[in-house]
Coordinates of N, CA, C and O in Angstrom, one line a residue:
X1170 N 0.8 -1.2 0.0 CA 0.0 0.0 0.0 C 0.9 1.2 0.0 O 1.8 1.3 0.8
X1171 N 0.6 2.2 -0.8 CA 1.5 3.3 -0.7 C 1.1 4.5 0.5 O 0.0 4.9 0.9
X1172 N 2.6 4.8 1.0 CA 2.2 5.8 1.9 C 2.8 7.2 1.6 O 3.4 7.6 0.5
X1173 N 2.7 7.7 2.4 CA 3.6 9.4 1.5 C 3.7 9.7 2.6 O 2.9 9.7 3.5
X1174 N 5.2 10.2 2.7 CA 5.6 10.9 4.1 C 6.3 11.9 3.9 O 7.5 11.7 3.4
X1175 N 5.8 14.0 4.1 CA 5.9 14.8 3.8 C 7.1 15.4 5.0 O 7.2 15.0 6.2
X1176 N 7.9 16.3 4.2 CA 9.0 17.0 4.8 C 9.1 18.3 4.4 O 8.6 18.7 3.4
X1177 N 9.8 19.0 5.1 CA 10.3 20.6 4.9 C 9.7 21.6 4.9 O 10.0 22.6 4.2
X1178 N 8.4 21.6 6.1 CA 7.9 22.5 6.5 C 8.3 23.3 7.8 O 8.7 22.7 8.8
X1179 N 8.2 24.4 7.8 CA 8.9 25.2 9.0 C 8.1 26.6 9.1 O 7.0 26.9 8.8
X1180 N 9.2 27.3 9.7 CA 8.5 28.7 9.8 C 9.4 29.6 8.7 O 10.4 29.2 8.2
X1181 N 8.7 31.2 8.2 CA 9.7 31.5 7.2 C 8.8 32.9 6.8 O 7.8 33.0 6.2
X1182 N 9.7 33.6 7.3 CA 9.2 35.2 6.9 C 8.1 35.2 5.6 O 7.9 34.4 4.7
X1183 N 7.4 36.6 6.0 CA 6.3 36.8 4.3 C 7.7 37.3 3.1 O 8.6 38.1 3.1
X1184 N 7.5 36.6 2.3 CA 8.6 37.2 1.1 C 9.2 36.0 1.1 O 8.9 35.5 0.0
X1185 N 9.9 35.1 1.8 CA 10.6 33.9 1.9 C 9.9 32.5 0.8 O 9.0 32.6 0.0
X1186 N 10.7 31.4 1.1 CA 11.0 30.4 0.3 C 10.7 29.5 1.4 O 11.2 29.7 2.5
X1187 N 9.9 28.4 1.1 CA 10.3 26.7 1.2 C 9.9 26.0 0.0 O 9.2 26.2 -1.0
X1188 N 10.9 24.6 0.5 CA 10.7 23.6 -0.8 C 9.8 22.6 0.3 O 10.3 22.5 1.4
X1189 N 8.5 21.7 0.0 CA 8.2 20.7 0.7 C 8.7 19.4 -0.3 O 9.0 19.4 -1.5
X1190 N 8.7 18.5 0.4 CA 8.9 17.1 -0.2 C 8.0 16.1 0.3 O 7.7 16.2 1.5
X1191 N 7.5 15.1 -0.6 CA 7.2 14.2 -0.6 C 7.7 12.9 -0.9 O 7.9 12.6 -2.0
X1192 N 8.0 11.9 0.2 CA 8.1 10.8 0.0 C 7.7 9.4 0.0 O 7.8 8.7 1.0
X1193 N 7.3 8.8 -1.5 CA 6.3 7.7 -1.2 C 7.1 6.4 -0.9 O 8.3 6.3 -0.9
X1194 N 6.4 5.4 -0.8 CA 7.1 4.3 -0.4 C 6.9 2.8 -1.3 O 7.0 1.6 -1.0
X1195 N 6.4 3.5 -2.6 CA 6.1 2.2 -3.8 C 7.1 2.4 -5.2 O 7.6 3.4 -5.6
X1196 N 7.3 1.1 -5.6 CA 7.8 1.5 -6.8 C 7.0 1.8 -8.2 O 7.5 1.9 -9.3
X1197 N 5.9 1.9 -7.9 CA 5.0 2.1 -8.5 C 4.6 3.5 -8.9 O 3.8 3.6 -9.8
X1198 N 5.2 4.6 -8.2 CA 5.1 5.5 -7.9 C 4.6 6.6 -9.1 O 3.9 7.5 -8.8
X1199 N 5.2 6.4 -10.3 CA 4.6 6.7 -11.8 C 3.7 7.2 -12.0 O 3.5 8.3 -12.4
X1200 N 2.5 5.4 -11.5 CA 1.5 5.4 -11.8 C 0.2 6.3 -11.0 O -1.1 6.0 -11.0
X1201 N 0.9 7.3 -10.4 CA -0.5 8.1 -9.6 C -0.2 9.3 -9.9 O 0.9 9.4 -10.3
X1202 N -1.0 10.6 -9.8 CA -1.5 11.2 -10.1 C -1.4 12.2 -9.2 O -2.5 12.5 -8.7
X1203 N -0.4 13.0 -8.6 CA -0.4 13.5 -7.2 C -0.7 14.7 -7.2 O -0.7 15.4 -8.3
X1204 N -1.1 15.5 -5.6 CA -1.2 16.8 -5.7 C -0.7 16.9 -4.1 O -0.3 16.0 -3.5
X1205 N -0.8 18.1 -3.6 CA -0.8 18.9 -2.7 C -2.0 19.7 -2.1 O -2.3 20.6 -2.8
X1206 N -2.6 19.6 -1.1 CA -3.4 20.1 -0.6 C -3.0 21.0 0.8 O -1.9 20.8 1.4
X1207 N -3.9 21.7 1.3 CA -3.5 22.5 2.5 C -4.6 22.6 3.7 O -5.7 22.3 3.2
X1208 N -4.7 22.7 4.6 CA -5.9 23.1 5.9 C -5.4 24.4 6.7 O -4.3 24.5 7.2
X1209 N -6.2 25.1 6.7 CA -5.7 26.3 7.7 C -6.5 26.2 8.9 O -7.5 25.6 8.8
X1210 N -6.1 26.7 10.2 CA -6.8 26.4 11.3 C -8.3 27.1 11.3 O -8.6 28.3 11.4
X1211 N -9.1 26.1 11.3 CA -11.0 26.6 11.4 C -11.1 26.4 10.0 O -12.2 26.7 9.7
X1212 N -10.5 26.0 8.9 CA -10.6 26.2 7.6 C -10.9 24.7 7.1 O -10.6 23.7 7.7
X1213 N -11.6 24.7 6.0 CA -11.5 23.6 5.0 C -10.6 23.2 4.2 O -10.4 24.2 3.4
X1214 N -9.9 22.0 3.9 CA -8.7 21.4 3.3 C -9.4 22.1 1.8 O -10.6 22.2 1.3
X1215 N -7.7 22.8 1.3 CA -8.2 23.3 -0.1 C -6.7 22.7 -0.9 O -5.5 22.5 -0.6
X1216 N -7.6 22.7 -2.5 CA -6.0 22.1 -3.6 C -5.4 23.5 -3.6 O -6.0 24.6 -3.7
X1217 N -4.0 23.2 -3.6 CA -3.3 23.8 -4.3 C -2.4 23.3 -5.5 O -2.3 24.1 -6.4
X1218 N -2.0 22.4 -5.5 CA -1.2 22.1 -7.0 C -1.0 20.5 -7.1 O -0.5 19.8 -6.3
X1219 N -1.6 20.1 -8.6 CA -1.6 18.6 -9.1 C -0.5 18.7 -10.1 O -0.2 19.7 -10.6
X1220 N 0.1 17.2 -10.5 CA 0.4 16.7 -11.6 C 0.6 15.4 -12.0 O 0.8 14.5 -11.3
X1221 N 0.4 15.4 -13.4 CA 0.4 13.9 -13.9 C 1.3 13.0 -13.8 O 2.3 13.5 -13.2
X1222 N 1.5 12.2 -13.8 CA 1.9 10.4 -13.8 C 3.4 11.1 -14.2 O 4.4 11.0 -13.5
X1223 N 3.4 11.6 -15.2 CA 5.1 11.8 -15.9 C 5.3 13.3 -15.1 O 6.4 13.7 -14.7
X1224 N 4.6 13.9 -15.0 CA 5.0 14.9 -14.9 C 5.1 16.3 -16.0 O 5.9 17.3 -15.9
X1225 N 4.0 15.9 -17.1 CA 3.7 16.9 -18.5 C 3.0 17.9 -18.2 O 3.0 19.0 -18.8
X1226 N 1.8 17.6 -16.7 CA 0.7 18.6 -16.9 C 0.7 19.0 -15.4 O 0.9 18.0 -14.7
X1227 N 0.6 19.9 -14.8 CA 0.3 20.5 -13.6 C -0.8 21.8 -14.0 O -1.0 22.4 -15.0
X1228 N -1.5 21.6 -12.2 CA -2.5 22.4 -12.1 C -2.7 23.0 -10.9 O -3.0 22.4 -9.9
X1229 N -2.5 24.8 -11.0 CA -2.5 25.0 -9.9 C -4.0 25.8 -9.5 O -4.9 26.0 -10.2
X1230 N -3.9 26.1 -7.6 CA -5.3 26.9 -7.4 C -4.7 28.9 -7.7 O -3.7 29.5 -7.4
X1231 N -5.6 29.0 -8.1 CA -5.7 30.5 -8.8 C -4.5 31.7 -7.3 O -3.9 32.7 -7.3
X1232 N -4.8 30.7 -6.2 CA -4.2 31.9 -4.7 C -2.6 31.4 -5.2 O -1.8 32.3 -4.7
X1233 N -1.7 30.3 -5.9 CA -0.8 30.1 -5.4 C 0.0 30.1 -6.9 O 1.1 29.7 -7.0
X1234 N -0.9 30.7 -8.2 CA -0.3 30.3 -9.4 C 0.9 31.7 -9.6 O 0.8 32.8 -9.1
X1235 N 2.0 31.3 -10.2 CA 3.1 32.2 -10.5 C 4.1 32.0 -9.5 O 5.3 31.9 -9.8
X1236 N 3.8 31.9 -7.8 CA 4.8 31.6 -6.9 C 4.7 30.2 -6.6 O 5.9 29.9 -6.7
X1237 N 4.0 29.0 -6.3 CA 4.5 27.7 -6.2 C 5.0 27.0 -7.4 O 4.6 27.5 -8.5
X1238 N 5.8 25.8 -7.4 CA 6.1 25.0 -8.6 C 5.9 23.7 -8.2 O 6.7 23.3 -7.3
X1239 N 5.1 22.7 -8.6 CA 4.7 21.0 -8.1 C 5.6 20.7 -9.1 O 5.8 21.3 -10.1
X1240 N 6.3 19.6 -8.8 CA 7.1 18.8 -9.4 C 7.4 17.5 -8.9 O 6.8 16.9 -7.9
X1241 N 8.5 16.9 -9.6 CA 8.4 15.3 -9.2 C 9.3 14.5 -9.9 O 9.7 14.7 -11.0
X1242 N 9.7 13.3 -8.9 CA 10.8 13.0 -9.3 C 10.5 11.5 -9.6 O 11.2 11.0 -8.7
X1243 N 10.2 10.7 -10.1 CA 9.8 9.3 -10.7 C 10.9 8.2 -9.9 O 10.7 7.4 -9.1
X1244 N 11.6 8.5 -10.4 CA 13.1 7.3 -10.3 C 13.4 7.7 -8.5 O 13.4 6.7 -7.7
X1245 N 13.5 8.5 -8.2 CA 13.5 9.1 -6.7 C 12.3 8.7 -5.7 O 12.5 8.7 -4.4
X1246 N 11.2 8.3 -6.3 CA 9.4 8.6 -5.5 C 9.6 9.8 -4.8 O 9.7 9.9 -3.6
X1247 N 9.8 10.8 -5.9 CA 9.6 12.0 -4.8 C 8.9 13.1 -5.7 O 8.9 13.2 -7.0
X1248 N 8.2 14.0 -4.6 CA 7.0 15.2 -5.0 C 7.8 15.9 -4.6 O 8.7 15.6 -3.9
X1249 N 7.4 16.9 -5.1 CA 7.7 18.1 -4.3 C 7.1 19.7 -4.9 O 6.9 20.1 -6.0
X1250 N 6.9 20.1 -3.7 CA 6.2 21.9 -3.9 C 7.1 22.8 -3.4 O 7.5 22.8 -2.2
X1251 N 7.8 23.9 -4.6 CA 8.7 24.9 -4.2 C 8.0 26.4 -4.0 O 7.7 27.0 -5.0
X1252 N 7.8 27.0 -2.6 CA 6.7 27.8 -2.5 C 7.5 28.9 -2.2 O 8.0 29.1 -1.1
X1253 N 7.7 29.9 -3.3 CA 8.2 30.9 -3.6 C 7.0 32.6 -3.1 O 5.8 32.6 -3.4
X1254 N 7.5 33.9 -2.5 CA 6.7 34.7 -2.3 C 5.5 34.5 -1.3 O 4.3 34.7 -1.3
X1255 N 6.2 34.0 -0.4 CA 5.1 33.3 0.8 C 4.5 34.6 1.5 O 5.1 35.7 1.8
X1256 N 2.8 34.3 1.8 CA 2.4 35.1 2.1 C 2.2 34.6 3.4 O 2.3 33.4 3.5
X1257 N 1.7 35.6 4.9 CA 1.0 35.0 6.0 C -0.3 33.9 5.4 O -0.4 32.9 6.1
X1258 N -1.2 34.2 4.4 CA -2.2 33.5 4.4 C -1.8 32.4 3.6 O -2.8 31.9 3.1
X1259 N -0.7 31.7 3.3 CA -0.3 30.6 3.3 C 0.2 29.5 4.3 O 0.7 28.4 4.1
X1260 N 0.0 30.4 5.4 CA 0.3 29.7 6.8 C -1.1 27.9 6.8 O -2.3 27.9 6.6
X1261 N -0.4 27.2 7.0 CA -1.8 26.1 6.6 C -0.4 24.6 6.7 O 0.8 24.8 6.7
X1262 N -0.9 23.2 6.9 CA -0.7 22.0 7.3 C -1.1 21.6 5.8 O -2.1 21.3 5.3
X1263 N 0.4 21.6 5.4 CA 0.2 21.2 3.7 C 0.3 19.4 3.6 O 1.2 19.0 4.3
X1264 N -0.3 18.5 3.0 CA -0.6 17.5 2.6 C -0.1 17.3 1.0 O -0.3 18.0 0.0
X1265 N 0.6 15.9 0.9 CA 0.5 15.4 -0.1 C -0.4 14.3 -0.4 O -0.8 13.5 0.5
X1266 N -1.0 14.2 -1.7 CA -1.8 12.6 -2.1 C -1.7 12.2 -3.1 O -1.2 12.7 -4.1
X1267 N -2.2 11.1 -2.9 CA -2.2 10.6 -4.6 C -3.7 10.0 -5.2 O -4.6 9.8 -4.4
X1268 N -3.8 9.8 -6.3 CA -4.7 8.7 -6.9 C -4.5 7.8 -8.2 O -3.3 7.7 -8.5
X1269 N -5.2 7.1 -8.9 CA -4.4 6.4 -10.0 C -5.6 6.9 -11.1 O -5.6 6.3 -12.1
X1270 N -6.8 8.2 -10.8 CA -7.2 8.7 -11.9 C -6.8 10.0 -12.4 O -5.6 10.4 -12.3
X1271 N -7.7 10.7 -12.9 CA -7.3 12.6 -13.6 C -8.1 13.0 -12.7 O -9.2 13.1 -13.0
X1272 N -7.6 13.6 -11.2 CA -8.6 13.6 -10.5 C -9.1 15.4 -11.0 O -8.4 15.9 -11.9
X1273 N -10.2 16.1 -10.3 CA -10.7 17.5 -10.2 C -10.0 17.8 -9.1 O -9.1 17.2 -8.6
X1274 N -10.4 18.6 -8.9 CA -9.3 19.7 -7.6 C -10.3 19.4 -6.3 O -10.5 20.4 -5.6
X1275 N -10.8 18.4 -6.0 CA -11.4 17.8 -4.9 C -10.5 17.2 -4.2 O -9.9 16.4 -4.9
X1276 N -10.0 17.1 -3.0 CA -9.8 16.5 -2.0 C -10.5 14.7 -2.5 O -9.8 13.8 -2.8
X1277 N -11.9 14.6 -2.4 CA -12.5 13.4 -2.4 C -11.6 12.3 -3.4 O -11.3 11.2 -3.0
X1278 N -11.1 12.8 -4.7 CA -11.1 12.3 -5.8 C -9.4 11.7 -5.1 O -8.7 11.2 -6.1
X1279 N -8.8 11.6 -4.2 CA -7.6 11.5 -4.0 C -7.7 10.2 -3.2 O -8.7 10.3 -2.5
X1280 N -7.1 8.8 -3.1 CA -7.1 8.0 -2.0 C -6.1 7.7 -1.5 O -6.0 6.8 -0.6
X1281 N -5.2 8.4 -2.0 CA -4.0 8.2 -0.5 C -3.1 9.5 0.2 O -2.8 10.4 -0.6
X1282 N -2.7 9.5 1.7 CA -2.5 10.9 2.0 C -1.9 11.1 3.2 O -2.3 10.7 4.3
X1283 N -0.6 11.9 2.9 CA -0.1 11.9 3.8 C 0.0 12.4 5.5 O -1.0 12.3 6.2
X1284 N 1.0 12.7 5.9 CA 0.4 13.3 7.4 C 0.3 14.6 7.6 O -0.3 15.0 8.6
X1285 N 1.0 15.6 6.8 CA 1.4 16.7 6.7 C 2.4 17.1 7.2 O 3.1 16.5 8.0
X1286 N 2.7 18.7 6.6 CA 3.4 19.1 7.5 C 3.3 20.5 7.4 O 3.0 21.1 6.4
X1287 N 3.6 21.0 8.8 CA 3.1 22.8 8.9 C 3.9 23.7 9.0 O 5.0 23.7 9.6
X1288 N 3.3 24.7 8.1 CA 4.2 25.9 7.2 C 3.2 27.1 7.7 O 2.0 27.2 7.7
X1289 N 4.4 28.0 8.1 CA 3.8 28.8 9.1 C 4.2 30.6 8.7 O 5.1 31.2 9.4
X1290 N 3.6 31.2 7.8 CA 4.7 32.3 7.2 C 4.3 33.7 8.5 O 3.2 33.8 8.9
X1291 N 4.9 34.3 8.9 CA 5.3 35.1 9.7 C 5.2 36.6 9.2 O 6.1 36.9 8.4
X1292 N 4.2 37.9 9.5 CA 4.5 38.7 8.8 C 5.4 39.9 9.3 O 5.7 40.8 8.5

């Protein structure tokens, strides 16, 4: 069963940089479909950025397009989100997941998910 175990969340001035990572644990890893999601506290988990099996197509949410980059590394099993121009309201418990369809920017459409990890920008 695949699991995903997220890294490289901290704290980090508004204007600042993190990279998160994702690490899954299949060799299979290819074959899913991953994204990134977020929760802020009292808030509802929202997408911020998907991409395909190879890595041709990404999709981001409209708050995080121009400063994040989703990417991914096949031969590594690794994700990762590079979050450039951090604002305070990106303060939020970022999640990786996966699925093995073309999911929508639903949370539902994902069935596997990590534990997170929290990113906390500072203004």
């Amino acid at each position: 069963q695949l699991q995903l175990v997220e890294s490289g969340g901290g704290l980090v001035q508004a204007g600042g940089s993190l990279r998160l990572s994702c690490a899954a644990s299949v060799h299979t890893f290819s074959s899913y479909y991953m994204g990134w999601f977020r929760q802020a506290p009292g808030k509802e988990r929202e997408f911020v950025a998907a991409i395909s099996w190879s890595g041709g197509s990404t999709n981001y949410a409209d708050s995080v397009k121009g400063r994040f980059t989703i990417s991914r590394d096949n031969a590594k099993k690794m994700l990762y989100l590079q979050m450039n121009s951090l604002k305070p309201e990106d303060t939020a418990v970022y999640s990786c997941a996966a699925t093995t369809i073309v999911p929508t920017n639903r949370a539902a459409d994902y069935d596997y998910w990590g534990q997170g990890t929290q990113v906390t920008v500072s203004s």
